[in-house]
Amino acid sequence: MSFNIALLAGDGIGPEVMFESVLLLKEIEKLYNCSFSFREGKVGGVAIEHYGTPLPEETVELCKRSDAILLGAVGGPAWDHLPVEIRPETGLLQLRKQLGLFANLRPVKVIPPLTKSSPLKDSVIMGVDLCIVRELTGGLYFGTPRERRIGLEGEEVIDTLVYKRYEIERIVREAFELARLRKRKLVSVDKANVLESSRLWREIADALSIEYSDVKLEHMYIDNAAMQLIKKPIEFDVIVTENMFGDILSDEASVLTGSIGMLPSASIGNGPSLYEPIHGSAPDIAGRNVANPLAAFLSVALMLRYSFGLSKEAECIEGAVHSILLEGYRTKDLADEGKTFVSTSEMGALVRDAIQNKYLDYELVNFYEKCR
Ligand code: IPM
Ligand code: MN
């Protein structure tokens, strides 16, 4: 079994975590019966430097011809002053749009050895296992008009939150399907007490829930959801929400896991899927070999499972990550007293070593059960 992977390392810590991810995949090749070929493309600031645009056509073509896409991160202060059309972030947003990646899955699973890395109490976060399904190609991020202009009362500015019915339907359906594979609990997050788009969102979710009567649907306002997420996160299974709400909630949810450096994501549409850590390019620590590569590794695991059907291999990576954390190794972002701090490359080497012990995952499952 052979798979083509497009590598878009991007900016900041992107290249560092990407480099380690490729080494990890090469290790998987050695242990299992699969092979990967890698082709690199540019997106974000690095593409601006080379092509004068954050998303060159050849990058889009490369992605379309791949079985899956692995992305590092985009953005940095060097490009912050640029007009919006050529900002690095626009490259990422356009890539999502052009590949039709409308569903962004952000699993949030608390790893027991990391509970001390979170500012929240053990009793609040222990056992948390939820998934945010974020709409990714519509809503406030893409609506037009979006501009500054001169109106009757002087300068004004407008962003637009627009959704087509089918866009809401397909993302909510995706979330119902996912809930079916999990604990059959879906919370649809909106602001239906204020926004017209949310009222249609709610109506559509209610209509679909007739078809998915085996899934328990609940509606929650975004402000309340933000509170519940840190108050009683254990109550959540699948959360589905609008693009901007999902962006905000997922950064908040990362606090449950100990660090934003732990959260992977999968963006899914009709073509090849894209996998990326939810963290940004972290320009302040870029190039210093201190970034946490684990969100990237867990994104690799999602890619193996969802795009290639390699679930054994995916579990092997997840098991290796868990075992290294259990042994007490931490990157700097996972501050925790008495633990051994390691660099990006050391963490990479430790995880590569650990995947040799394929049996570890089973043992860890038992360990977690005892922790509960
Ligand atoms: C994310 C990021 C992006 C987003 C930025 C970099 C445009 O924050 O993937 O969550 O807002 O979607
Ligand atoms: Mn974000």
mmCIF file of N, CA and C in Angstrom, residues 43-87:
data_model
loop_
_atom_site.group_PDB
_atom_site.id
_atom_site.type_symbol
_atom_site.label_atom_id
_atom_site.label_comp_id
_atom_site.label_asym_id
_atom_site.label_seq_id
_atom_site.Cartn_x
_atom_site.Cartn_y
_atom_site.Cartn_z
ATOM 1 N N VAL A 43 2.936 27.285 1.110
ATOM 2 C CA VAL A 43 1.724 28.040 1.432
ATOM 3 C C VAL A 43 2.073 29.037 2.537
ATOM 4 N N GLY A 44 1.363 30.161 2.584
ATOM 5 C CA GLY A 44 1.592 31.146 3.642
ATOM 6 C C GLY A 44 2.755 32.073 3.328
ATOM 7 N N GLY A 45 3.440 32.510 4.389
ATOM 8 C CA GLY A 45 4.519 33.490 4.232
ATOM 9 C C GLY A 45 5.618 33.000 3.311
ATOM 10 N N VAL A 46 5.985 31.740 3.438
ATOM 11 C CA VAL A 46 7.073 31.200 2.626
ATOM 12 C C VAL A 46 6.693 31.227 1.138
ATOM 13 N N ALA A 47 5.413 31.100 0.842
ATOM 14 C CA ALA A 47 4.941 31.193 -0.550
ATOM 15 C C ALA A 47 4.950 32.640 -1.025
ATOM 16 N N ILE A 48 4.639 33.554 -0.107
ATOM 17 C CA ILE A 48 4.688 34.978 -0.462
ATOM 18 C C ILE A 48 6.117 35.338 -0.878
ATOM 19 N N GLU A 49 7.090 34.853 -0.099
ATOM 20 C CA GLU A 49 8.497 35.146 -0.415
ATOM 21 C C GLU A 49 8.898 34.604 -1.783
ATOM 22 N N HIS A 50 8.435 33.400 -2.119
ATOM 23 C CA HIS A 50 8.855 32.756 -3.369
ATOM 24 C C HIS A 50 8.035 33.157 -4.586
ATOM 25 N N TYR A 51 6.712 33.310 -4.372
ATOM 26 C CA TYR A 51 5.831 33.507 -5.522
ATOM 27 C C TYR A 51 5.078 34.832 -5.492
ATOM 28 N N GLY A 52 5.165 35.536 -4.363
ATOM 29 C CA GLY A 52 4.413 36.786 -4.245
ATOM 30 C C GLY A 52 2.940 36.561 -3.938
ATOM 31 N N THR A 53 2.568 35.324 -3.671
ATOM 32 C CA THR A 53 1.183 35.020 -3.305
ATOM 33 C C THR A 53 1.183 33.909 -2.246
ATOM 34 N N PRO A 54 0.241 33.970 -1.279
ATOM 35 C CA PRO A 54 0.265 32.965 -0.206
ATOM 36 C C PRO A 54 -0.251 31.586 -0.640
ATOM 37 N N LEU A 55 -0.877 31.518 -1.812
ATOM 38 C CA LEU A 55 -1.337 30.210 -2.286
ATOM 39 C C LEU A 55 -1.132 30.081 -3.791
ATOM 40 N N PRO A 56 0.080 29.678 -4.207
ATOM 41 C CA PRO A 56 0.323 29.531 -5.646
ATOM 42 C C PRO A 56 -0.516 28.400 -6.239
ATOM 43 N N GLU A 57 -0.841 28.562 -7.492
ATOM 44 C CA GLU A 57 -1.660 27.563 -8.189
ATOM 45 C C GLU A 57 -1.041 26.171 -8.108
ATOM 46 N N GLU A 58 0.290 26.106 -8.208
ATOM 47 C CA GLU A 58 0.914 24.775 -8.207
ATOM 48 C C GLU A 58 0.760 24.056 -6.861
ATOM 49 N N THR A 59 0.601 24.826 -5.789
ATOM 50 C CA THR A 59 0.351 24.190 -4.490
ATOM 51 C C THR A 59 -1.038 23.548 -4.482
ATOM 52 N N VAL A 60 -2.003 24.271 -5.028
ATOM 53 C CA VAL A 60 -3.372 23.730 -5.087
ATOM 54 C C VAL A 60 -3.379 22.454 -5.933
ATOM 55 N N GLU A 61 -2.671 22.514 -7.077
ATOM 56 C CA GLU A 61 -2.615 21.345 -7.969
ATOM 57 C C GLU A 61 -1.962 20.146 -7.265
ATOM 58 N N LEU A 62 -0.871 20.430 -6.560
ATOM 59 C CA LEU A 62 -0.157 19.385 -5.819
ATOM 60 C C LEU A 62 -1.111 18.712 -4.818
ATOM 61 N N CYS A 63 -1.861 19.536 -4.103
ATOM 62 C CA CYS A 63 -2.789 18.997 -3.093
ATOM 63 C C CYS A 63 -3.855 18.128 -3.747
ATOM 64 N N LYS A 64 -4.392 18.614 -4.868
ATOM 65 C CA LYS A 64 -5.467 17.872 -5.540
ATOM 66 C C LYS A 64 -4.981 16.516 -6.037
ATOM 67 N N ARG A 65 -3.692 16.426 -6.377
ATOM 68 C CA ARG A 65 -3.145 15.166 -6.889
ATOM 69 C C ARG A 65 -2.653 14.242 -5.784
ATOM 70 N N SER A 66 -2.848 14.624 -4.517
ATOM 71 C CA SER A 66 -2.330 13.805 -3.415
ATOM 72 C C SER A 66 -3.431 12.969 -2.778
ATOM 73 N N ASP A 67 -3.008 11.984 -1.997
ATOM 74 C CA ASP A 67 -3.979 11.186 -1.249
ATOM 75 C C ASP A 67 -4.365 11.887 0.047
ATOM 76 N N ALA A 68 -3.468 12.727 0.545
ATOM 77 C CA ALA A 68 -3.758 13.513 1.750
ATOM 78 C C ALA A 68 -2.740 14.634 1.844
ATOM 79 N N ILE A 69 -3.074 15.631 2.644
ATOM 80 C CA ILE A 69 -2.213 16.804 2.787
ATOM 81 C C ILE A 69 -1.874 16.990 4.263
ATOM 82 N N LEU A 70 -0.592 17.222 4.510
ATOM 83 C CA LEU A 70 -0.141 17.492 5.874
ATOM 84 C C LEU A 70 0.354 18.930 5.908
ATOM 85 N N LEU A 71 -0.181 19.709 6.846
ATOM 86 C CA LEU A 71 0.193 21.129 6.897
ATOM 87 C C LEU A 71 0.796 21.481 8.255
ATOM 88 N N GLY A 72 1.805 22.348 8.258
ATOM 89 C CA GLY A 72 2.439 22.774 9.508
ATOM 90 C C GLY A 72 1.674 23.929 10.130
ATOM 91 N N ALA A 73 2.009 25.142 9.755
ATOM 92 C CA ALA A 73 1.325 26.336 10.260
ATOM 93 C C ALA A 73 1.676 27.490 9.335
ATOM 94 N N VAL A 74 0.850 28.529 9.329
ATOM 95 C CA VAL A 74 1.163 29.708 8.506
ATOM 96 C C VAL A 74 1.091 30.987 9.333
ATOM 97 N N GLY A 75 1.827 31.992 8.856
ATOM 98 C CA GLY A 75 1.741 33.321 9.453
ATOM 99 C C GLY A 75 2.990 33.721 10.209
ATOM 100 N N GLY A 76 3.088 35.034 10.483
ATOM 101 C CA GLY A 76 4.234 35.562 11.225
ATOM 102 C C GLY A 76 4.272 37.071 11.087
ATOM 103 N N PRO A 77 5.001 37.720 12.005
ATOM 104 C CA PRO A 77 5.010 39.190 12.021
ATOM 105 C C PRO A 77 5.538 39.810 10.731
ATOM 106 N N ALA A 78 6.396 39.083 10.013
ATOM 107 C CA ALA A 78 6.982 39.633 8.790
ATOM 108 C C ALA A 78 5.914 39.971 7.752
ATOM 109 N N TRP A 79 4.762 39.309 7.840
ATOM 110 C CA TRP A 79 3.742 39.493 6.804
ATOM 111 C C TRP A 79 2.468 40.158 7.328
ATOM 112 N N ASP A 80 2.512 40.562 8.616
ATOM 113 C CA ASP A 80 1.303 41.117 9.231
ATOM 114 C C ASP A 80 0.836 42.429 8.611
ATOM 115 N N HIS A 81 1.782 43.178 8.031
ATOM 116 C CA HIS A 81 1.422 44.493 7.500
ATOM 117 C C HIS A 81 0.833 44.409 6.090
ATOM 118 N N LEU A 82 0.887 43.241 5.474
ATOM 119 C CA LEU A 82 0.471 43.116 4.078
ATOM 120 C C LEU A 82 -1.046 43.254 3.921
ATOM 121 N N PRO A 83 -1.479 43.718 2.743
ATOM 122 C CA PRO A 83 -2.933 43.777 2.505
ATOM 123 C C PRO A 83 -3.539 42.372 2.586
ATOM 124 N N VAL A 84 -4.809 42.302 2.987
ATOM 125 C CA VAL A 84 -5.423 41.016 3.320
ATOM 126 C C VAL A 84 -5.303 39.963 2.208
ATOM 127 N N GLU A 85 -5.353 40.379 0.947
ATOM 128 C CA GLU A 85 -5.329 39.395 -0.151
ATOM 129 C C GLU A 85 -4.037 38.597 -0.156
ATOM 130 N N ILE A 86 -2.962 39.193 0.339
ATOM 131 C CA ILE A 86 -1.695 38.446 0.292
ATOM 132 C C ILE A 86 -1.139 38.168 1.682
ATOM 133 N N ARG A 87 -2.026 38.094 2.671
ATOM 134 C CA ARG A 87 -1.561 37.664 4.003
ATOM 135 C C ARG A 87 -1.444 36.138 4.027
#
